[in-house]
Tab-separated table of C-alpha atoms (C1' of nucleotides) in Angstrom:
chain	number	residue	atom	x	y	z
A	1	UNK	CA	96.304	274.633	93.670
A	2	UNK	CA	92.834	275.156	95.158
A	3	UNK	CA	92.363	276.402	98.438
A	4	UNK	CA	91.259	273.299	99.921
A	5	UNK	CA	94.837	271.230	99.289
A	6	UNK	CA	96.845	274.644	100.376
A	7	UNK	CA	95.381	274.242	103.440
A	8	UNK	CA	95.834	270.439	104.123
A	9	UNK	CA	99.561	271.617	102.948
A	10	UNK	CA	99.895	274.360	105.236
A	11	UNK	CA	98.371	272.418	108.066
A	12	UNK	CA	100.912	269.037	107.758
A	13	UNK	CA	103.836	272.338	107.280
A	14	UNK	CA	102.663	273.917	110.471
A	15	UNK	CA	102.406	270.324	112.425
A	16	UNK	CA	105.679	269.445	111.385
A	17	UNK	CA	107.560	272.541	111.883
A	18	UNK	CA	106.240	273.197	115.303
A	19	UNK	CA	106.752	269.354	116.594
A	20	UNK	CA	110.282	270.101	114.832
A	21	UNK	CA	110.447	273.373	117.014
A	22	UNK	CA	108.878	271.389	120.097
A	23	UNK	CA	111.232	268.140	119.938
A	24	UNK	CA	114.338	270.604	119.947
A	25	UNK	CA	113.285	272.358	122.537
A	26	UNK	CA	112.412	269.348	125.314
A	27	UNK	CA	115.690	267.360	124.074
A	28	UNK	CA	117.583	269.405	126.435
A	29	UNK	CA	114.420	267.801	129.149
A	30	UNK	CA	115.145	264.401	127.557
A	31	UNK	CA	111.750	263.870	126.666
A	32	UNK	CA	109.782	263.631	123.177
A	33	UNK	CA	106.376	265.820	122.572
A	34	UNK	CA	104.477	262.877	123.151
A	35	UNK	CA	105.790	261.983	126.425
A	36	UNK	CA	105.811	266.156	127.394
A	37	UNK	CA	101.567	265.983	126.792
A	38	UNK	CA	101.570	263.181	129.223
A	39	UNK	CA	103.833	264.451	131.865
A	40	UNK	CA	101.697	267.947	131.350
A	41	UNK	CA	98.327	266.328	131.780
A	42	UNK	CA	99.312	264.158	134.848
A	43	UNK	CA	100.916	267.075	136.239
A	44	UNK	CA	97.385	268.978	135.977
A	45	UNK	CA	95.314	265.822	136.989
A	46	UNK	CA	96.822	262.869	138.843
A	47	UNK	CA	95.860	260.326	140.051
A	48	UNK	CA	94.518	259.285	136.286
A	49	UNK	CA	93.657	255.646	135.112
A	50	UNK	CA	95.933	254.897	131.971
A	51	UNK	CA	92.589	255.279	130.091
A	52	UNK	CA	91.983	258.726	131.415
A	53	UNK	CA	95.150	259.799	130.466
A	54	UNK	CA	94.851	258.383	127.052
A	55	UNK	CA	91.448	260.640	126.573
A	56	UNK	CA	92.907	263.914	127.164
A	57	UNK	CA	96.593	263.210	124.966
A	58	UNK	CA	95.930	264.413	121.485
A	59	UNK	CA	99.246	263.226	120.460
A	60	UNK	CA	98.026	259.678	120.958
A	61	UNK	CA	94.016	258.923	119.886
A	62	UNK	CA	92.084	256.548	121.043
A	63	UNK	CA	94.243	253.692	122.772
A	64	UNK	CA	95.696	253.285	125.686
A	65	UNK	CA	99.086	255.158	125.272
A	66	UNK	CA	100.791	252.118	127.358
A	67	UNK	CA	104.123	252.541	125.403
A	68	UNK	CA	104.288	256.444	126.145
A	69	UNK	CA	103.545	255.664	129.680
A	70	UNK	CA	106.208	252.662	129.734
A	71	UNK	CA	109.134	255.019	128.835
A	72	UNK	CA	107.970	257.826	131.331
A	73	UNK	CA	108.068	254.997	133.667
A	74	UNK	CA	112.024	253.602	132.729
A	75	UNK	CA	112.562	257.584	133.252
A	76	UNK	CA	111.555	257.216	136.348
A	77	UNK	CA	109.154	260.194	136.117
A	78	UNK	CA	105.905	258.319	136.009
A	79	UNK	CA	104.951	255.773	138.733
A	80	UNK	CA	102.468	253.099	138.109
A	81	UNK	CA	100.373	251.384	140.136
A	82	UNK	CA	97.492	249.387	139.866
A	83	UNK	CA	94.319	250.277	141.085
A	84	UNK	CA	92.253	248.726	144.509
A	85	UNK	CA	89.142	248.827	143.062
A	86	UNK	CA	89.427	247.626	139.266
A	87	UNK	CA	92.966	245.623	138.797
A	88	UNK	CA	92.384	246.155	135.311
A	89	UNK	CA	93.283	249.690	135.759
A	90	UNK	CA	96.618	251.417	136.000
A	91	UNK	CA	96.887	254.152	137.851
A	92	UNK	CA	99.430	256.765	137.196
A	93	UNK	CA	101.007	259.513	139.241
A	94	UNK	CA	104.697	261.806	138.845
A	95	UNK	CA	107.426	260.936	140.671
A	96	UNK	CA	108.934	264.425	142.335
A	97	UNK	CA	111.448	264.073	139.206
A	98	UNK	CA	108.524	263.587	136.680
A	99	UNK	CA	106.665	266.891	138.487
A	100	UNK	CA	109.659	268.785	138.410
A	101	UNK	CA	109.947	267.663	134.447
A	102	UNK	CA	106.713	268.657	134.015
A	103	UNK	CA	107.487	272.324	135.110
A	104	UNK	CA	110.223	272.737	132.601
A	105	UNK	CA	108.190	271.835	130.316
A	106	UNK	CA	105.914	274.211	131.032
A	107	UNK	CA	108.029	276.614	130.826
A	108	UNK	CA	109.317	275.391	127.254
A	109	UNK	CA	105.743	275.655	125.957
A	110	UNK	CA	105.041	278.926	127.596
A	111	UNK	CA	107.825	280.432	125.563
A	112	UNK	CA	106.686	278.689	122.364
A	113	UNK	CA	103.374	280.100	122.680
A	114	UNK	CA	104.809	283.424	123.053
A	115	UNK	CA	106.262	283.164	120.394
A	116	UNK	CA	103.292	281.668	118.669
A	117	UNK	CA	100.971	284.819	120.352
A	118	UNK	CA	103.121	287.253	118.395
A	119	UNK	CA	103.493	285.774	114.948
A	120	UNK	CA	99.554	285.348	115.370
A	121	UNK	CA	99.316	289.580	116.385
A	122	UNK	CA	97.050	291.041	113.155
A	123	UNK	CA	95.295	288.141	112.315
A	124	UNK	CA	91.635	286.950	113.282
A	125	UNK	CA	92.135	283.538	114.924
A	126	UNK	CA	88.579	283.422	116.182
A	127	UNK	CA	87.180	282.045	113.430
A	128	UNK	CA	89.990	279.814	112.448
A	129	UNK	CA	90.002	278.618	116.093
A	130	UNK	CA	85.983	277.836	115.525
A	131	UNK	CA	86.415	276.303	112.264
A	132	UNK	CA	89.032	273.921	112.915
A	133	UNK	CA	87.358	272.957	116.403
A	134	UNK	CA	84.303	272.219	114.160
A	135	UNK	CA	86.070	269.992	111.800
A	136	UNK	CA	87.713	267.887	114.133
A	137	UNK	CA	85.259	268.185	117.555
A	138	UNK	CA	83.881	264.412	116.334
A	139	UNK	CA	86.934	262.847	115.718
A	140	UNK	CA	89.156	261.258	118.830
A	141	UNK	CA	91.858	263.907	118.664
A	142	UNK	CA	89.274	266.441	118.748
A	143	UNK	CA	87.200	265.172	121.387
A	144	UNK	CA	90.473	264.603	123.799
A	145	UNK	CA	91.192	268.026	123.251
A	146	UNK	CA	87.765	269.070	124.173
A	147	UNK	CA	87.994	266.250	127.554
A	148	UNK	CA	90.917	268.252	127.859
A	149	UNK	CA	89.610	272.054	127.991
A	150	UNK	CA	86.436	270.591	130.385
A	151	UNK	CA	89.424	268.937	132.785
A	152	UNK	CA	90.929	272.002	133.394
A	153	UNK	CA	87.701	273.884	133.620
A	154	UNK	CA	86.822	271.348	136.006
A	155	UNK	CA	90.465	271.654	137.950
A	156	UNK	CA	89.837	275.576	137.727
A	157	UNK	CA	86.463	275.050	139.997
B	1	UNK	CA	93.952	277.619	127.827
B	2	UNK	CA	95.420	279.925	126.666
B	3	UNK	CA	95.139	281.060	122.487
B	4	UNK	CA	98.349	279.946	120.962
B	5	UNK	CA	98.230	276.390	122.757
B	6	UNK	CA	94.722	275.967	121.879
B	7	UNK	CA	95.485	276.969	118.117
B	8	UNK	CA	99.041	274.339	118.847
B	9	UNK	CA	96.129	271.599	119.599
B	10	UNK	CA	93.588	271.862	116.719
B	11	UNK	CA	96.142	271.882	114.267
B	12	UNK	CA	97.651	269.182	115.359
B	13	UNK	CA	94.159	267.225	115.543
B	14	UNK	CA	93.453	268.832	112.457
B	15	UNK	CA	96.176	266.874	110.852
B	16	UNK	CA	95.793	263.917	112.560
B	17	UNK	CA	92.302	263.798	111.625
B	18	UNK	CA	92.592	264.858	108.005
B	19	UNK	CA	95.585	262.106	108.283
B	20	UNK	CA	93.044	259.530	109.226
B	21	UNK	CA	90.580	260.125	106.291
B	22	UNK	CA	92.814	260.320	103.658
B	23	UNK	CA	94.307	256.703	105.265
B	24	UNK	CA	91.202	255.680	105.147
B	25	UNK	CA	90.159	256.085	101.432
B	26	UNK	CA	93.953	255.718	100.150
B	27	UNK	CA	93.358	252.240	101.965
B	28	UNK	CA	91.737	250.452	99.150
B	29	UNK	CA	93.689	251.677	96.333
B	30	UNK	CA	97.018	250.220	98.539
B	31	UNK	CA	98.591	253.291	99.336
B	32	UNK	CA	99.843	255.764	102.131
B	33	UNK	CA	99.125	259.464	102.513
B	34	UNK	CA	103.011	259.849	101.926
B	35	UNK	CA	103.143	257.092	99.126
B	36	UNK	CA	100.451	259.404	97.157
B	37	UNK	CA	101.578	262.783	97.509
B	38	UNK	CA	104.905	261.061	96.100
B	39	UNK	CA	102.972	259.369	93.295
B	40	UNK	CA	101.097	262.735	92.765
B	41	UNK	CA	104.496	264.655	92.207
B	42	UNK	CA	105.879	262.410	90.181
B	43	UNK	CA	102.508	262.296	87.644
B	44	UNK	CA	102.472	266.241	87.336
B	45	UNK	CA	106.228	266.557	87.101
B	46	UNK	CA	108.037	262.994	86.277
B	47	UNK	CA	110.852	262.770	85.631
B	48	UNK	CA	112.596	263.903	88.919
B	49	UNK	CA	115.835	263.730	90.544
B	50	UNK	CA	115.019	261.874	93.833
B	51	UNK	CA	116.329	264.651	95.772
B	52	UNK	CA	114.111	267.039	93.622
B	53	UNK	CA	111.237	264.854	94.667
B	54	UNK	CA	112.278	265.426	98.325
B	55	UNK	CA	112.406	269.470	97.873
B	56	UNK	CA	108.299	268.877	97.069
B	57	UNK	CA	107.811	266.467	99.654
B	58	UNK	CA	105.943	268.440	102.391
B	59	UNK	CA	104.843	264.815	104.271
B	60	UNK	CA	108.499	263.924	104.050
B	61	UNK	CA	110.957	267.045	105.130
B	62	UNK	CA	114.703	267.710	104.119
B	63	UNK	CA	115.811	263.959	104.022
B	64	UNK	CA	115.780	262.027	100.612
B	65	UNK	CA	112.901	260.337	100.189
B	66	UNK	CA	114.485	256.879	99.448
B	67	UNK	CA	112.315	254.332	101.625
B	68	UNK	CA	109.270	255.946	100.444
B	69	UNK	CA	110.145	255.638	96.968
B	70	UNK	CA	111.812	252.052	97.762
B	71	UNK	CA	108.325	250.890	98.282
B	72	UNK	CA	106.345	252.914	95.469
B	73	UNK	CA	109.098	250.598	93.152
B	74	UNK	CA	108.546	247.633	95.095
B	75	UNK	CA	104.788	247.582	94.529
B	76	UNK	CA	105.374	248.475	90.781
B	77	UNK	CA	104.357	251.847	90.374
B	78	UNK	CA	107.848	254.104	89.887
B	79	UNK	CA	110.851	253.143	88.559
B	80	UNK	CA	114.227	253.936	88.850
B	81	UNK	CA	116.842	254.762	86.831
B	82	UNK	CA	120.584	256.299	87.184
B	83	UNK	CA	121.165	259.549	85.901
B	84	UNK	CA	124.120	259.338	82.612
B	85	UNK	CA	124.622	262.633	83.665
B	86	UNK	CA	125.523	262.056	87.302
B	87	UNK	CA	126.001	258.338	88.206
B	88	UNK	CA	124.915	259.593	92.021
B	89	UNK	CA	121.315	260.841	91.013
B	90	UNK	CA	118.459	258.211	91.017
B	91	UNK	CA	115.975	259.324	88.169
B	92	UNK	CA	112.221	258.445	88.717
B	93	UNK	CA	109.694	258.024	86.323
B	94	UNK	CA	106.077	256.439	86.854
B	95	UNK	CA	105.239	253.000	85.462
B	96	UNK	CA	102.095	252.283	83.610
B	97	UNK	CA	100.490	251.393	86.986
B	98	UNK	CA	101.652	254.378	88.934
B	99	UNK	CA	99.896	256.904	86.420
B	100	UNK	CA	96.794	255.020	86.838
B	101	UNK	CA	97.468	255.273	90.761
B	102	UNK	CA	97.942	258.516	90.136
B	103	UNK	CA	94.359	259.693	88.536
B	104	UNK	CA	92.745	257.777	91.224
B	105	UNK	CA	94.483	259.673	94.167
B	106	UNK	CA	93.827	262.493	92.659
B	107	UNK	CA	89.994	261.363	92.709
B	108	UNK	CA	90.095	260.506	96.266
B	109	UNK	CA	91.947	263.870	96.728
B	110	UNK	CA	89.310	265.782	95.235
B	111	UNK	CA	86.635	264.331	96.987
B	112	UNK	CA	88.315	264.970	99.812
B	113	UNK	CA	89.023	268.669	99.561
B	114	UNK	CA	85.183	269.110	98.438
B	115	UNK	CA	84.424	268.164	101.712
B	116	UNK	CA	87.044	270.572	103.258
B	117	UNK	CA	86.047	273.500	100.896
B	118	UNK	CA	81.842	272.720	101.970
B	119	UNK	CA	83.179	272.619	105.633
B	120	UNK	CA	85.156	276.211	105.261
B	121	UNK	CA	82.272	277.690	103.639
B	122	UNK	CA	81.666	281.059	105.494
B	123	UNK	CA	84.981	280.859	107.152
B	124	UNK	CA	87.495	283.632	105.729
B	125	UNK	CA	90.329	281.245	105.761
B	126	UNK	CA	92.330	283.749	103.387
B	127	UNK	CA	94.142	285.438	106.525
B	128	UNK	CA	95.014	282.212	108.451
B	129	UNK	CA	96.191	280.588	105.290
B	130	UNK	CA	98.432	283.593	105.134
B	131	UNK	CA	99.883	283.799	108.801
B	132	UNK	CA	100.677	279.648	108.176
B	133	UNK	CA	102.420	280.390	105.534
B	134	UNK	CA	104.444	283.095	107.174
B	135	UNK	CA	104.435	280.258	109.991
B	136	UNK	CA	106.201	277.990	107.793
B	137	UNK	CA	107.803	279.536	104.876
B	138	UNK	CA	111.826	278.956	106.380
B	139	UNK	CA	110.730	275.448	107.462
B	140	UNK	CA	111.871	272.780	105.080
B	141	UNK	CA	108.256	271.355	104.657
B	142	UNK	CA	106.936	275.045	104.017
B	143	UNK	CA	109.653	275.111	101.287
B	144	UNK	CA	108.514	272.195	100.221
B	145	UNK	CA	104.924	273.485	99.651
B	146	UNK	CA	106.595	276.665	97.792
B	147	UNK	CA	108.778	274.508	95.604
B	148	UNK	CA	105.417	272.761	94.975
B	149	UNK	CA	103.557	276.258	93.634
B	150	UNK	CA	106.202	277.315	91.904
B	151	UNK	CA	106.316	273.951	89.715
B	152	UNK	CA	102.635	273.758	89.449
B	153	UNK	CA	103.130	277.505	88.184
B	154	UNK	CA	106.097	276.458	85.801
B	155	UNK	CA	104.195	273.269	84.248
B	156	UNK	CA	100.947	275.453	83.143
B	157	UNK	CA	102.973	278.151	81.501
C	1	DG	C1'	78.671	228.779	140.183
C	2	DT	C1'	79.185	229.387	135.213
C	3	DA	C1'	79.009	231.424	130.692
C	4	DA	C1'	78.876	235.336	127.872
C	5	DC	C1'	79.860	239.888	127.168
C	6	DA	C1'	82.232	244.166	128.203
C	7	DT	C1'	86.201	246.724	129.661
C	8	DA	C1'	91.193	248.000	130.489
C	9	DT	C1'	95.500	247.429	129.119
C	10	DA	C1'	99.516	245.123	126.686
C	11	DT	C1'	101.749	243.659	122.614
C	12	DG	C1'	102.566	242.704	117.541
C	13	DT	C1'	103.214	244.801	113.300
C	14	DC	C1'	103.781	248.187	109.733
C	15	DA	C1'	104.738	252.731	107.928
C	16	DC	C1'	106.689	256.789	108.892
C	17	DG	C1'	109.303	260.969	110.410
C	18	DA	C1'	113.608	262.622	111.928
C	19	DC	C1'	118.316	262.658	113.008
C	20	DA	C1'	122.814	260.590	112.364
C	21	DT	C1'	126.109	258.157	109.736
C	22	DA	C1'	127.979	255.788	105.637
C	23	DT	C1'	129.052	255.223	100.795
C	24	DA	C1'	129.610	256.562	96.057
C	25	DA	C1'	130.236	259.965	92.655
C	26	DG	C1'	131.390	264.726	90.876
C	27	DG	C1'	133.940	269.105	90.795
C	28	DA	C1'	137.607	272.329	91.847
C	29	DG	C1'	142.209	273.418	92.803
C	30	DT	C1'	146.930	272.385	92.703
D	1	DA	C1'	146.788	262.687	88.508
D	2	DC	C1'	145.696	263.514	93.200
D	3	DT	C1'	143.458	265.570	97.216
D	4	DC	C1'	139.824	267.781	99.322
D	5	DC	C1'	135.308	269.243	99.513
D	6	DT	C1'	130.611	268.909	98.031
D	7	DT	C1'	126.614	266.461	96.646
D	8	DA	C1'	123.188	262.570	96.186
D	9	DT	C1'	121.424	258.836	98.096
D	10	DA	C1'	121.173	254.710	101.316
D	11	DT	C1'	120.850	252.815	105.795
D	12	DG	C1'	120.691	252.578	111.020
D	13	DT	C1'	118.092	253.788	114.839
D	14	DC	C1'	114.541	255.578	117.799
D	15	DG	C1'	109.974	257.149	118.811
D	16	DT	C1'	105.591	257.293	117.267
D	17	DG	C1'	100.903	256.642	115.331
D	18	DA	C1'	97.511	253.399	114.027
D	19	DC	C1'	95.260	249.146	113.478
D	20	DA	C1'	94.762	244.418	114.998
D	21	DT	C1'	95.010	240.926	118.355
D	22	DA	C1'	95.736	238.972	123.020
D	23	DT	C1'	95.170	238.676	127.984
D	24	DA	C1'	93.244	239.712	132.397
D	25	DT	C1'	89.539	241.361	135.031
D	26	DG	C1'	84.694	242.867	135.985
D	27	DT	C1'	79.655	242.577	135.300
D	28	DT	C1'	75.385	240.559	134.119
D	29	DA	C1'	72.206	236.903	133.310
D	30	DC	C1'	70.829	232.383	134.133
DNA sequence: GTAACATATATGTCACGACATATAAGGAGT
DNA sequence: ACTCCTTATATGTCGTGACATATATGTTAC
């Protein structure tokens, strides 16, 4: 097998195993990996137009994740409303229940990446990091993640 | 943000990107990402035990792969048989069509991973390959991809 | 004021991944 | 022969990803 398809293998293995890992750790928070990335983001930035949100989730690319948002909202997490100046736009903010949510969650991931951190101890990311960032940096996934990384440099300011 | 959700984020829009593509330029030969790496196993290795297909499945993890393969034999390219050995097992074979399939995935596969092997030039990918596959070797898709060597090993010797 | 174009979001549809459950068949033990 | 357990596969269900289409609203040009 040439190195090329080992690593699209290993890639879809490592996606799948850690949403696996991911989706049994929230179910216990009631809420799917796609819906934790929203509550996380809106937790970080709110007020966001539905738009907004949907160009910082890399679970969802490039639409407007209305369906994510609809279930948040039946959760009663997520509050809707829409906005003064453009009533095109949706604007989204956590409910105290959706902000507490989102601090669990937090918590979840921070123990995930811990555990990430230390399988990762030995090996050179760096370059890994760089390559894959330069693979996917024009595609929509990529380029949420990088709207992403500028928001909370932005938030950090 | 911090290393290990960074490194959570690319390879997730790694996948989803790569995901994309191969959609993409399976579109026009009338198959799925998952439909080919089925129709890919089952050229290299036919005939298979569906569940033995589902042990090399890394798109499809740990379940029996039946709707997939429901779908390859509705559009004419695998068919089934019963085992006379064990009335449960569902033997699969390709048809005519499906081998034909077959070589052009693999085409479209190839021309894919010389993009991914010009992209990774300069980019020591041997030590990430090998902490993902610590990553993922007790997950049921990193089995999968195992399973997968060790047959590709078995059929050349 | 109206038409055309652009934008924001909602919905339809299909394939699928994943978990749970159901059914049929095979094997072992008595 | 019968029971119990195991195995192989099929199906139900939910959430989702992705593409296409629809609807409502906003902006620009005339």
């Amino acid at each position: 097998m040439r190195t090329a398809e080992k690593l699209r293998y290993l890639i879809l293995a490592a996606q799948r195993e850690g949403n696996r890992q991911l989706t049994a750790s929230l179910s216990e928070l009631g809420v799917t990996p796609a819906q934790s990335e929203a509550l996380r983001i809106l937790a970080d930035h709110a007020p966001l137009a539905l738009g907004e949100l949907g160009d910082m989730l890399v679970c969802d690319t490039g639409t407007s994740p209305s369906r994510i948002v609809d279930r948040l909202v039946a959760n009663g997490l997520v509050q809707k409303t829409t906005s003064a100046q453009d009533r095109r736009q949706v604007r989204l903010t956590l409910t105290a229940a959706g902000q507490d949510k989102a601090q669990h969650i937090a918590e979840v991931e921070s123990q995930l990446y811990d555990v990430l951190d230390q399988a990762s101890e030995g090996t050179a990311l760096d370059g890994f990091l760089a390559f894959l960032h330069a693979l996917t940096q024009q595609s929509p996934a990529g380029r949420a993640l990088d709207n992403r990384l500028a928001a909370e440099e932005h938030r950090r300011n």
